[in-house]
Amino acid sequence: MAGSVQPAAAAPGTPATLEVRGLTKEYRRGTPVLRGISLVFPDRGITAVIGPSGTGKSTLIRCINRLVEPTAGAILFHGADMARLSGRALREHRRRIGMVFQEYNLVERLTVMENVLSGRLGYLSSWQAFLRRYPPQDIAMAWELLDTVGLAQYANRRADALSGGQRQRVGIARAVMQQPDILLADEPTSSLDPKTSVEIMELLAGITDTRHIPVIVNIHNVPLAKRFASHVIGMAGGAIVYNGPPGGLTDDHLNQIYGGEDWQE
Ligand SMILES: Nc1ncnc2c1ncn2[C@@H]1O[C@H](COP(=O)(O)OP(=O)(O)OP(=O)(O)O)[C@@H](O)[C@H]1O
Ligand SMILES: [Mg+2]
C-alpha cells in the first residue's frame, strides 16, 4: 500500500470515528466485491474515495451504515462494531451517520422544508414520526440549515421544482439535520455541472470545517477530489491501492487504480 498516512485520532486511546477491519462483501458467494479492506478513516476533513466503476466504492459506503450487509469484518463507529448491532442500538448509531446520494433521494412531492425536517425522523417517537410532528427546535434548526445552504426562500417549494444543485443542497441539509458524527456522500456531484459540483464540494468542505466531522466522498472526478480532499483512498478490484494525501497521488498510482489506459491528459 502506498503512503499509508493515517492522521491522528482526537486523543490517545480514543477510537477513530470510523475504522473498518477486514471488511469483505460478497453479493454472490465466492465473488468478493470488497476483499478484506482495513482502514482508519481520518477524523477530520474530506476523504475522497476514488476508483473505477464497479470497484466497490458504493458497496463500501453502504456497508458502513448497513444499507448493505457486510459478509465479514468489522465496521467500528466510535469503537462499536456496526456489523454486529441490531434493533435499537443499530438505529441509534445509524442516525449519527449522515448520507448524501448521487440522485438526492428526496421525497419529490414534499416541500424542501419537509424534506430537510425528515433528517430528524430517527429522533422522533413513532407517534411523532407518524404525525410528522417535529419539535420547535428541529424547525429552528431546519431554517438555520436552509439558510446555510442558501435555500431559505425555497422552503415551501416542492422538491420536484428544484434544479439538481438545489436538490443536492436539500439532501445535504437533510443529512446535517441528523447532527451526524460523520457524513457519507456517494458521488454527490456526478449528476451536476462542473460549477455546481464545485459549489457542492465547497459546501461539504464547510461542513467538515465548522462541524468538525469527517466527510467521506465517493467521487469520479480526480481533479475535484485532489482540490477538496485532505485524504485520498484509491480502490481497484475491491482493495485499497492508495491511502494518503492528495499530493502523494502520482500518475503511477492513477494507472494502478484506473488501469494504464490513455485516459490521462
Ligand atoms: N445489490 C447488488 N447485487 C449484486 N451485485 C451488486 C449489487 N450492488 C453492486 N453489485 C456489484 O458489486 C460490484 C461493485 O459495485 P459498486 O456499486 O460498489 O461499485 P462502484 O465502485 O460504486 O461503481 P460506480 O463507480 O459505477 O458507482 C459491481 O460488480 C456490481 O455489479
Ligand atoms: Mg458507486
PDB file of C-alpha atoms and ligand atoms in Angstrom:
ATOM      1  CA  MET A   1       0.000   0.000   0.000  1.00  0.00           C
ATOM      2  CA  ALA A   2       1.375   3.395  -0.931  1.00  0.00           C
ATOM      3  CA  GLY A   3       1.876   6.195   1.587  1.00  0.00           C
ATOM      4  CA  SER A   4      -0.300   4.938   4.411  1.00  0.00           C
ATOM      5  CA  VAL A   5      -0.551   8.278   6.187  1.00  0.00           C
ATOM      6  CA  GLN A   6      -3.104   7.959   8.949  1.00  0.00           C
ATOM      7  CA  PRO A   7      -3.958  11.317  10.524  1.00  0.00           C
ATOM      8  CA  ALA A   8      -4.161  11.029  14.279  1.00  0.00           C
ATOM      9  CA  ALA A   9      -7.415  10.396  16.108  1.00  0.00           C
ATOM     10  CA  ALA A  10      -8.744  13.034  18.521  1.00  0.00           C
ATOM     11  CA  ALA A  11      -6.898  11.899  21.626  1.00  0.00           C
ATOM     12  CA  PRO A  12      -4.685   8.951  22.539  1.00  0.00           C
ATOM     13  CA  GLY A  13      -6.828   5.984  23.449  1.00  0.00           C
ATOM     14  CA  THR A  14      -9.921   7.466  21.799  1.00  0.00           C
ATOM     15  CA  PRO A  15     -11.094   5.302  18.908  1.00  0.00           C
ATOM     16  CA  ALA A  16     -11.254   6.947  15.486  1.00  0.00           C
ATOM     17  CA  THR A  17     -14.739   7.973  14.401  1.00  0.00           C
ATOM     18  CA  LEU A  18     -14.617   5.260  11.757  1.00  0.00           C
ATOM     19  CA  GLU A  19     -12.420   2.269  11.146  1.00  0.00           C
ATOM     20  CA  VAL A  20     -13.056  -0.821   9.053  1.00  0.00           C
ATOM     21  CA  ARG A  21     -11.217  -4.085   9.610  1.00  0.00           C
ATOM     22  CA  GLY A  22     -11.123  -6.960   7.190  1.00  0.00           C
ATOM     23  CA  LEU A  23     -14.308  -5.735   5.518  1.00  0.00           C
ATOM     24  CA  THR A  24     -15.481  -8.230   2.924  1.00  0.00           C
ATOM     25  CA  LYS A  25     -18.624  -8.182   0.827  1.00  0.00           C
ATOM     26  CA  GLU A  26     -19.811 -10.903  -1.497  1.00  0.00           C
ATOM     27  CA  TYR A  27     -23.156 -10.348  -3.204  1.00  0.00           C
ATOM     28  CA  ARG A  28     -22.629 -13.783  -4.736  1.00  0.00           C
ATOM     29  CA  ARG A  29     -20.808 -16.385  -2.721  1.00  0.00           C
ATOM     30  CA  GLY A  30     -17.217 -16.789  -3.840  1.00  0.00           C
ATOM     31  CA  THR A  31     -17.175 -13.467  -5.719  1.00  0.00           C
ATOM     32  CA  PRO A  32     -15.901 -10.829  -3.303  1.00  0.00           C
ATOM     33  CA  VAL A  33     -16.589  -7.212  -4.231  1.00  0.00           C
ATOM     34  CA  LEU A  34     -14.693  -5.911  -1.180  1.00  0.00           C
ATOM     35  CA  ARG A  35     -11.652  -8.028  -0.391  1.00  0.00           C
ATOM     36  CA  GLY A  36     -10.896  -7.642   3.293  1.00  0.00           C
ATOM     37  CA  ILE A  37     -10.466  -3.878   3.476  1.00  0.00           C
ATOM     38  CA  SER A  38      -8.828  -2.403   6.590  1.00  0.00           C
ATOM     39  CA  LEU A  39      -8.739   1.371   7.022  1.00  0.00           C
ATOM     40  CA  VAL A  40      -8.736   4.017   9.723  1.00  0.00           C
ATOM     41  CA  PHE A  41     -10.596   6.983   8.271  1.00  0.00           C
ATOM     42  CA  PRO A  42      -9.279  10.428   9.212  1.00  0.00           C
ATOM     43  CA  ASP A  43     -11.354  12.160  11.880  1.00  0.00           C
ATOM     44  CA  ARG A  44     -11.453  15.458  10.031  1.00  0.00           C
ATOM     45  CA  GLY A  45     -11.614  16.805   6.515  1.00  0.00           C
ATOM     46  CA  ILE A  46     -12.851  15.308   3.289  1.00  0.00           C
ATOM     47  CA  THR A  47     -11.676  11.807   2.440  1.00  0.00           C
ATOM     48  CA  ALA A  48     -12.180  11.100  -1.249  1.00  0.00           C
ATOM     49  CA  VAL A  49     -12.650   7.502  -2.355  1.00  0.00           C
ATOM     50  CA  ILE A  50     -11.693   7.106  -5.998  1.00  0.00           C
ATOM     51  CA  GLY A  51     -11.627   4.083  -8.260  1.00  0.00           C
ATOM     52  CA  PRO A  52     -13.096   2.708 -11.467  1.00  0.00           C
ATOM     53  CA  SER A  53     -16.728   1.849 -11.906  1.00  0.00           C
ATOM     54  CA  GLY A  54     -17.645  -1.429 -10.256  1.00  0.00           C
ATOM     55  CA  THR A  55     -14.710  -1.482  -7.863  1.00  0.00           C
ATOM     56  CA  GLY A  56     -16.884  -1.383  -4.749  1.00  0.00           C
ATOM     57  CA  LYS A  57     -16.916   2.286  -3.656  1.00  0.00           C
ATOM     58  CA  SER A  58     -20.685   2.399  -3.175  1.00  0.00           C
ATOM     59  CA  THR A  59     -20.601  -1.022  -1.556  1.00  0.00           C
ATOM     60  CA  LEU A  60     -18.017   0.266   0.932  1.00  0.00           C
ATOM     61  CA  ILE A  61     -20.120   3.312   1.845  1.00  0.00           C
ATOM     62  CA  ARG A  62     -23.306   1.257   2.046  1.00  0.00           C
ATOM     63  CA  CYS A  63     -21.695  -1.352   4.274  1.00  0.00           C
ATOM     64  CA  ILE A  64     -20.636   1.397   6.684  1.00  0.00           C
ATOM     65  CA  ASN A  65     -24.220   2.292   7.551  1.00  0.00           C
ATOM     66  CA  ARG A  66     -25.538  -1.212   6.883  1.00  0.00           C
ATOM     67  CA  LEU A  67     -27.643  -0.344   3.858  1.00  0.00           C
ATOM     68  CA  VAL A  68     -25.719  -3.367   2.586  1.00  0.00           C
ATOM     69  CA  GLU A  69     -24.907  -6.283   4.903  1.00  0.00           C
ATOM     70  CA  PRO A  70     -21.173  -6.962   5.074  1.00  0.00           C
ATOM     71  CA  THR A  71     -20.167 -10.600   4.595  1.00  0.00           C
ATOM     72  CA  ALA A  72     -17.265 -10.431   7.058  1.00  0.00           C
ATOM     73  CA  GLY A  73     -15.209  -7.936   9.006  1.00  0.00           C
ATOM     74  CA  ALA A  74     -15.826  -5.123  11.459  1.00  0.00           C
ATOM     75  CA  ILE A  75     -17.087  -1.558  10.970  1.00  0.00           C
ATOM     76  CA  LEU A  76     -16.036   0.333  14.060  1.00  0.00           C
ATOM     77  CA  PHE A  77     -18.013   3.538  14.508  1.00  0.00           C
ATOM     78  CA  HIS A  78     -16.797   5.226  17.693  1.00  0.00           C
ATOM     79  CA  GLY A  79     -15.393   1.809  18.513  1.00  0.00           C
ATOM     80  CA  ALA A  80     -18.754  -0.028  18.284  1.00  0.00           C
ATOM     81  CA  ASP A  81     -18.989  -2.688  15.587  1.00  0.00           C
ATOM     82  CA  MET A  82     -21.847  -1.636  13.289  1.00  0.00           C
ATOM     83  CA  ALA A  83     -21.729  -5.091  11.701  1.00  0.00           C
ATOM     84  CA  ARG A  84     -22.904  -6.655  14.979  1.00  0.00           C
ATOM     85  CA  LEU A  85     -25.551  -4.162  16.014  1.00  0.00           C
ATOM     86  CA  SER A  86     -29.249  -4.692  15.525  1.00  0.00           C
ATOM     87  CA  GLY A  87     -32.563  -3.201  16.555  1.00  0.00           C
ATOM     88  CA  ARG A  88     -32.465  -0.083  18.668  1.00  0.00           C
ATOM     89  CA  ALA A  89     -28.665   0.038  19.012  1.00  0.00           C
ATOM     90  CA  LEU A  90     -28.300  -0.065  15.223  1.00  0.00           C
ATOM     91  CA  ARG A  91     -30.889   2.693  14.777  1.00  0.00           C
ATOM     92  CA  GLU A  92     -29.186   4.878  17.362  1.00  0.00           C
ATOM     93  CA  HIS A  93     -25.806   4.509  15.688  1.00  0.00           C
ATOM     94  CA  ARG A  94     -27.193   4.843  12.199  1.00  0.00           C
ATOM     95  CA  ARG A  95     -28.856   8.172  12.873  1.00  0.00           C
ATOM     96  CA  ARG A  96     -25.418   9.591  13.657  1.00  0.00           C
ATOM     97  CA  ILE A  97     -24.298   8.731  10.107  1.00  0.00           C
ATOM     98  CA  GLY A  98     -25.476  11.255   7.516  1.00  0.00           C
ATOM     99  CA  MET A  99     -25.843  10.065   3.941  1.00  0.00           C
ATOM    100  CA  VAL A 100     -25.850  12.089   0.707  1.00  0.00           C
ATOM    101  CA  PHE A 101     -26.778  10.415  -2.590  1.00  0.00           C
ATOM    102  CA  GLN A 102     -25.974  10.998  -6.248  1.00  0.00           C
ATOM    103  CA  GLU A 103     -29.663  11.158  -7.140  1.00  0.00           C
ATOM    104  CA  TYR A 104     -30.511  13.152  -3.980  1.00  0.00           C
ATOM    105  CA  ASN A 105     -33.198  10.676  -2.773  1.00  0.00           C
ATOM    106  CA  LEU A 106     -35.638  13.442  -1.862  1.00  0.00           C
ATOM    107  CA  VAL A 107     -39.359  12.878  -1.496  1.00  0.00           C
ATOM    108  CA  GLU A 108     -40.351  14.772  -4.644  1.00  0.00           C
ATOM    109  CA  ARG A 109     -43.904  15.654  -3.647  1.00  0.00           C
ATOM    110  CA  LEU A 110     -42.861  17.061  -0.255  1.00  0.00           C
ATOM    111  CA  THR A 111     -41.621  20.574   0.296  1.00  0.00           C
ATOM    112  CA  VAL A 112     -37.999  21.497   0.775  1.00  0.00           C
ATOM    113  CA  MET A 113     -38.703  22.140   4.475  1.00  0.00           C
ATOM    114  CA  GLU A 114     -40.399  18.757   4.920  1.00  0.00           C
ATOM    115  CA  ASN A 115     -37.502  17.019   3.230  1.00  0.00           C
ATOM    116  CA  VAL A 116     -34.975  18.752   5.457  1.00  0.00           C
ATOM    117  CA  LEU A 117     -37.012  18.036   8.601  1.00  0.00           C
ATOM    118  CA  SER A 118     -37.164  14.349   7.685  1.00  0.00           C
ATOM    119  CA  GLY A 119     -33.495  14.188   8.719  1.00  0.00           C
ATOM    120  CA  ARG A 120     -34.854  14.255  12.297  1.00  0.00           C
ATOM    121  CA  LEU A 121     -37.199  11.281  11.872  1.00  0.00           C
ATOM    122  CA  GLY A 122     -34.739   8.950  13.594  1.00  0.00           C
ATOM    123  CA  TYR A 123     -35.018  11.082  16.733  1.00  0.00           C
ATOM    124  CA  LEU A 124     -38.820  11.194  16.959  1.00  0.00           C
ATOM    125  CA  SER A 125     -41.015   8.740  18.811  1.00  0.00           C
ATOM    126  CA  SER A 126     -43.053   6.544  16.471  1.00  0.00           C
ATOM    127  CA  TRP A 127     -46.256   8.551  17.009  1.00  0.00           C
ATOM    128  CA  GLN A 128     -44.423  11.845  16.463  1.00  0.00           C
ATOM    129  CA  ALA A 129     -42.903  10.399  13.297  1.00  0.00           C
ATOM    130  CA  PHE A 130     -46.288   9.129  12.123  1.00  0.00           C
ATOM    131  CA  LEU A 131     -47.826  12.564  12.577  1.00  0.00           C
ATOM    132  CA  ARG A 132     -44.632  14.255  11.340  1.00  0.00           C
ATOM    133  CA  ARG A 133     -44.787  16.375  14.478  1.00  0.00           C
ATOM    134  CA  TYR A 134     -41.376  17.968  14.806  1.00  0.00           C
ATOM    135  CA  PRO A 135     -40.373  19.848  17.957  1.00  0.00           C
ATOM    136  CA  PRO A 136     -39.819  23.620  17.560  1.00  0.00           C
ATOM    137  CA  GLN A 137     -36.062  23.288  17.962  1.00  0.00           C
ATOM    138  CA  ASP A 138     -35.982  20.953  14.924  1.00  0.00           C
ATOM    139  CA  ILE A 139     -37.871  23.521  12.882  1.00  0.00           C
ATOM    140  CA  ALA A 140     -35.486  26.259  14.019  1.00  0.00           C
ATOM    141  CA  MET A 141     -32.518  24.065  13.071  1.00  0.00           C
ATOM    142  CA  ALA A 142     -34.057  23.381   9.642  1.00  0.00           C
ATOM    143  CA  TRP A 143     -34.409  27.131   8.971  1.00  0.00           C
ATOM    144  CA  GLU A 144     -30.829  27.687  10.025  1.00  0.00           C
ATOM    145  CA  LEU A 145     -29.593  24.941   7.703  1.00  0.00           C
ATOM    146  CA  LEU A 146     -31.719  26.114   4.804  1.00  0.00           C
ATOM    147  CA  ASP A 147     -30.093  29.478   5.281  1.00  0.00           C
ATOM    148  CA  THR A 148     -26.621  27.889   5.339  1.00  0.00           C
ATOM    149  CA  VAL A 149     -27.269  26.098   2.046  1.00  0.00           C
ATOM    150  CA  GLY A 150     -28.852  29.214   0.537  1.00  0.00           C
ATOM    151  CA  LEU A 151     -32.374  27.832   0.142  1.00  0.00           C
ATOM    152  CA  ALA A 152     -34.410  29.585   2.841  1.00  0.00           C
ATOM    153  CA  GLN A 153     -36.581  31.268   0.226  1.00  0.00           C
ATOM    154  CA  TYR A 154     -37.403  27.859  -1.280  1.00  0.00           C
ATOM    155  CA  ALA A 155     -38.620  26.290   1.978  1.00  0.00           C
ATOM    156  CA  ASN A 156     -42.199  25.842   0.780  1.00  0.00           C
ATOM    157  CA  ARG A 157     -41.396  24.757  -2.770  1.00  0.00           C
ATOM    158  CA  ARG A 158     -41.916  21.168  -3.711  1.00  0.00           C
ATOM    159  CA  ALA A 159     -38.665  19.271  -4.100  1.00  0.00           C
ATOM    160  CA  ASP A 160     -39.518  18.382  -7.705  1.00  0.00           C
ATOM    161  CA  ALA A 161     -39.500  22.079  -8.618  1.00  0.00           C
ATOM    162  CA  LEU A 162     -35.785  22.446  -7.854  1.00  0.00           C
ATOM    163  CA  SER A 163     -32.667  22.164 -10.005  1.00  0.00           C
ATOM    164  CA  GLY A 164     -30.198  19.344  -9.407  1.00  0.00           C
ATOM    165  CA  GLY A 165     -27.798  21.572  -7.489  1.00  0.00           C
ATOM    166  CA  GLN A 166     -30.620  22.863  -5.282  1.00  0.00           C
ATOM    167  CA  ARG A 167     -31.825  19.316  -4.671  1.00  0.00           C
ATOM    168  CA  GLN A 168     -28.392  18.253  -3.592  1.00  0.00           C
ATOM    169  CA  ARG A 169     -28.282  21.191  -1.155  1.00  0.00           C
ATOM    170  CA  VAL A 170     -31.547  19.920   0.306  1.00  0.00           C
ATOM    171  CA  GLY A 171     -30.034  16.414   0.506  1.00  0.00           C
ATOM    172  CA  ILE A 172     -27.039  17.804   2.373  1.00  0.00           C
ATOM    173  CA  ALA A 173     -29.198  19.896   4.728  1.00  0.00           C
ATOM    174  CA  ARG A 174     -31.304  16.806   5.468  1.00  0.00           C
ATOM    175  CA  ALA A 175     -28.177  14.776   6.276  1.00  0.00           C
ATOM    176  CA  VAL A 176     -26.819  17.534   8.555  1.00  0.00           C
ATOM    177  CA  MET A 177     -30.201  17.704  10.342  1.00  0.00           C
ATOM    178  CA  GLN A 178     -29.318  14.290  11.760  1.00  0.00           C
ATOM    179  CA  GLN A 179     -26.496  16.028  13.662  1.00  0.00           C
ATOM    180  CA  PRO A 180     -24.268  13.310  12.321  1.00  0.00           C
ATOM    181  CA  ASP A 181     -20.839  12.394  13.640  1.00  0.00           C
ATOM    182  CA  ILE A 182     -19.826  11.526  10.089  1.00  0.00           C
ATOM    183  CA  LEU A 183     -21.146  12.309   6.627  1.00  0.00           C
ATOM    184  CA  LEU A 184     -21.014   9.775   3.783  1.00  0.00           C
ATOM    185  CA  ALA A 185     -21.586  11.010   0.240  1.00  0.00           C
ATOM    186  CA  ASP A 186     -21.877   8.633  -2.721  1.00  0.00           C
ATOM    187  CA  GLU A 187     -20.984  10.588  -5.851  1.00  0.00           C
ATOM    188  CA  PRO A 188     -22.756  13.749  -4.704  1.00  0.00           C
ATOM    189  CA  THR A 189     -21.639  15.712  -7.779  1.00  0.00           C
ATOM    190  CA  SER A 190     -21.900  13.145 -10.583  1.00  0.00           C
ATOM    191  CA  SER A 191     -25.279  14.431 -11.789  1.00  0.00           C
ATOM    192  CA  LEU A 192     -24.243  18.091 -11.670  1.00  0.00           C
ATOM    193  CA  ASP A 193     -22.488  20.549 -13.975  1.00  0.00           C
ATOM    194  CA  PRO A 194     -18.848  21.464 -13.192  1.00  0.00           C
ATOM    195  CA  LYS A 195     -19.600  24.787 -11.492  1.00  0.00           C
ATOM    196  CA  THR A 196     -22.383  23.363  -9.334  1.00  0.00           C
ATOM    197  CA  SER A 197     -20.125  20.409  -8.500  1.00  0.00           C
ATOM    198  CA  VAL A 198     -17.520  22.798  -7.097  1.00  0.00           C
ATOM    199  CA  GLU A 199     -20.207  24.591  -5.064  1.00  0.00           C
ATOM    200  CA  ILE A 200     -21.400  21.313  -3.576  1.00  0.00           C
ATOM    201  CA  MET A 201     -17.829  20.309  -2.682  1.00  0.00           C
ATOM    202  CA  GLU A 202     -17.364  23.739  -1.075  1.00  0.00           C
ATOM    203  CA  LEU A 203     -20.477  23.131   0.973  1.00  0.00           C
ATOM    204  CA  LEU A 204     -19.161  19.737   2.124  1.00  0.00           C
ATOM    205  CA  ALA A 205     -15.790  21.310   2.936  1.00  0.00           C
ATOM    206  CA  GLY A 206     -17.604  23.950   5.021  1.00  0.00           C
ATOM    207  CA  ILE A 207     -19.449  21.232   6.929  1.00  0.00           C
ATOM    208  CA  THR A 208     -16.305  19.334   7.848  1.00  0.00           C
ATOM    209  CA  ASP A 209     -14.643  22.590   8.947  1.00  0.00           C
ATOM    210  CA  THR A 210     -17.467  24.079  11.003  1.00  0.00           C
ATOM    211  CA  ARG A 211     -18.918  20.881  12.452  1.00  0.00           C
ATOM    212  CA  HIS A 212     -15.614  19.090  12.908  1.00  0.00           C
ATOM    213  CA  ILE A 213     -16.899  15.845  11.453  1.00  0.00           C
ATOM    214  CA  PRO A 214     -15.272  13.666   8.795  1.00  0.00           C
ATOM    215  CA  VAL A 215     -16.836  13.634   5.330  1.00  0.00           C
ATOM    216  CA  ILE A 216     -16.241  10.613   3.090  1.00  0.00           C
ATOM    217  CA  VAL A 217     -16.993  11.195  -0.573  1.00  0.00           C
ATOM    218  CA  ASN A 218     -17.037   8.683  -3.419  1.00  0.00           C
ATOM    219  CA  ILE A 219     -16.061  10.677  -6.455  1.00  0.00           C
ATOM    220  CA  HIS A 220     -15.076  10.006 -10.054  1.00  0.00           C
ATOM    221  CA  ASN A 221     -13.633  13.424 -10.734  1.00  0.00           C
ATOM    222  CA  VAL A 222      -9.974  13.135  -9.722  1.00  0.00           C
ATOM    223  CA  PRO A 223      -9.105  16.854 -10.049  1.00  0.00           C
ATOM    224  CA  LEU A 224     -12.091  17.713  -7.850  1.00  0.00           C
ATOM    225  CA  ALA A 225     -11.014  15.049  -5.338  1.00  0.00           C
ATOM    226  CA  LYS A 226      -7.492  16.456  -5.262  1.00  0.00           C
ATOM    227  CA  ARG A 227      -8.756  20.011  -4.853  1.00  0.00           C
ATOM    228  CA  PHE A 228     -11.061  19.398  -1.914  1.00  0.00           C
ATOM    229  CA  ALA A 229      -9.906  16.246  -0.161  1.00  0.00           C
ATOM    230  CA  SER A 230      -7.328  16.191   2.592  1.00  0.00           C
ATOM    231  CA  HIS A 231      -7.049  12.430   2.190  1.00  0.00           C
ATOM    232  CA  VAL A 232      -7.489  10.090  -0.760  1.00  0.00           C
ATOM    233  CA  ILE A 233      -8.288   6.396  -0.803  1.00  0.00           C
ATOM    234  CA  GLY A 234      -7.729   4.744  -4.167  1.00  0.00           C
ATOM    235  CA  MET A 235      -9.530   1.472  -4.791  1.00  0.00           C
ATOM    236  CA  ALA A 236      -9.055  -1.095  -7.516  1.00  0.00           C
ATOM    237  CA  GLY A 237     -10.519  -4.568  -7.723  1.00  0.00           C
ATOM    238  CA  GLY A 238     -12.184  -4.298  -4.320  1.00  0.00           C
ATOM    239  CA  ALA A 239      -8.923  -3.498  -2.497  1.00  0.00           C
ATOM    240  CA  ILE A 240      -7.104  -0.363  -1.337  1.00  0.00           C
ATOM    241  CA  VAL A 241      -4.191   0.591  -3.590  1.00  0.00           C
ATOM    242  CA  TYR A 242      -3.608   4.134  -2.305  1.00  0.00           C
ATOM    243  CA  ASN A 243      -4.195   5.627   1.118  1.00  0.00           C
ATOM    244  CA  GLY A 244      -2.628   9.015   1.662  1.00  0.00           C
ATOM    245  CA  PRO A 245      -2.644  12.738   0.982  1.00  0.00           C
ATOM    246  CA  PRO A 246      -3.776  14.027  -2.416  1.00  0.00           C
ATOM    247  CA  GLY A 247      -0.311  15.445  -3.041  1.00  0.00           C
ATOM    248  CA  GLY A 248       1.180  11.957  -2.933  1.00  0.00           C
ATOM    249  CA  LEU A 249      -1.077  10.621  -5.664  1.00  0.00           C
ATOM    250  CA  THR A 250       1.104  10.095  -8.723  1.00  0.00           C
ATOM    251  CA  ASP A 251       0.315   9.115 -12.304  1.00  0.00           C
ATOM    252  CA  ASP A 252       1.628   5.659 -11.419  1.00  0.00           C
ATOM    253  CA  HIS A 253      -0.967   5.384  -8.661  1.00  0.00           C
ATOM    254  CA  LEU A 254      -3.675   6.541 -11.042  1.00  0.00           C
ATOM    255  CA  ASN A 255      -2.571   3.949 -13.599  1.00  0.00           C
ATOM    256  CA  GLN A 256      -2.727   1.321 -10.893  1.00  0.00           C
ATOM    257  CA  ILE A 257      -6.197   2.481  -9.837  1.00  0.00           C
ATOM    258  CA  TYR A 258      -7.775   3.020 -13.228  1.00  0.00           C
ATOM    259  CA  GLY A 259      -5.579   0.805 -15.387  1.00  0.00           C
ATOM    260  CA  GLY A 260      -2.883   2.037 -17.715  1.00  0.00           C
ATOM    261  CA  GLU A 261      -5.223   3.296 -20.371  1.00  0.00           C
ATOM    262  CA  ASP A 262      -4.564   6.521 -22.229  1.00  0.00           C
ATOM    263  CA  TRP A 263      -7.362   8.353 -20.423  1.00  0.00           C
ATOM    264  CA  GLN A 264      -4.966  10.738 -18.742  1.00  0.00           C
ATOM    265  CA  GLU A 265      -4.118  14.017 -20.412  1.00  0.00           C
TER     266      GLU A 265
HETATM  267  N1  LIG B   1     -27.146  -5.254  -4.944  1.00  0.00           N
HETATM  268  C1  LIG B   1     -26.211  -5.871  -5.670  1.00  0.00           C
HETATM  269  N2  LIG B   1     -26.331  -7.165  -6.026  1.00  0.00           N
HETATM  270  C2  LIG B   1     -25.376  -7.792  -6.725  1.00  0.00           C
HETATM  271  N3  LIG B   1     -24.233  -7.214  -7.127  1.00  0.00           N
HETATM  272  C3  LIG B   1     -24.045  -5.931  -6.816  1.00  0.00           C
HETATM  273  C4  LIG B   1     -25.024  -5.188  -6.072  1.00  0.00           C
HETATM  274  N4  LIG B   1     -24.545  -3.932  -5.890  1.00  0.00           N
HETATM  275  C5  LIG B   1     -23.358  -3.887  -6.511  1.00  0.00           C
HETATM  276  N5  LIG B   1     -23.050  -5.074  -7.061  1.00  0.00           N
HETATM  277  C6  LIG B   1     -21.814  -5.399  -7.778  1.00  0.00           C
HETATM  278  O1  LIG B   1     -20.721  -5.101  -6.942  1.00  0.00           O
HETATM  279  C7  LIG B   1     -19.651  -4.517  -7.676  1.00  0.00           C
HETATM  280  C8  LIG B   1     -19.292  -3.181  -7.056  1.00  0.00           C
HETATM  281  O2  LIG B   1     -20.372  -2.292  -7.215  1.00  0.00           O
HETATM  282  P1  LIG B   1     -20.373  -0.842  -6.592  1.00  0.00           P
HETATM  283  O3  LIG B   1     -21.670  -0.231  -6.943  1.00  0.00           O
HETATM  284  O4  LIG B   1     -19.993  -0.912  -5.161  1.00  0.00           O
HETATM  285  O5  LIG B   1     -19.182  -0.168  -7.414  1.00  0.00           O
HETATM  286  P2  LIG B   1     -18.759   1.354  -7.523  1.00  0.00           P
HETATM  287  O6  LIG B   1     -17.279   1.403  -7.315  1.00  0.00           O
HETATM  288  O7  LIG B   1     -19.593   2.183  -6.624  1.00  0.00           O
HETATM  289  O8  LIG B   1     -19.076   1.710  -9.056  1.00  0.00           O
HETATM  290  P3  LIG B   1     -19.552   3.091  -9.720  1.00  0.00           P
HETATM  291  O9  LIG B   1     -18.310   3.928  -9.799  1.00  0.00           O
HETATM  292  O10 LIG B   1     -20.036   2.693 -11.076  1.00  0.00           O
HETATM  293  O11 LIG B   1     -20.607   3.688  -8.853  1.00  0.00           O
HETATM  294  C9  LIG B   1     -20.133  -4.426  -9.126  1.00  0.00           C
HETATM  295  O12 LIG B   1     -19.626  -5.532  -9.817  1.00  0.00           O
HETATM  296  C10 LIG B   1     -21.623  -4.517  -9.003  1.00  0.00           C
HETATM  297  O13 LIG B   1     -22.191  -5.107 -10.149  1.00  0.00           O
HETATM  298 MG    MG B   2     -20.948   3.698  -6.948  1.00  0.00          MG
END
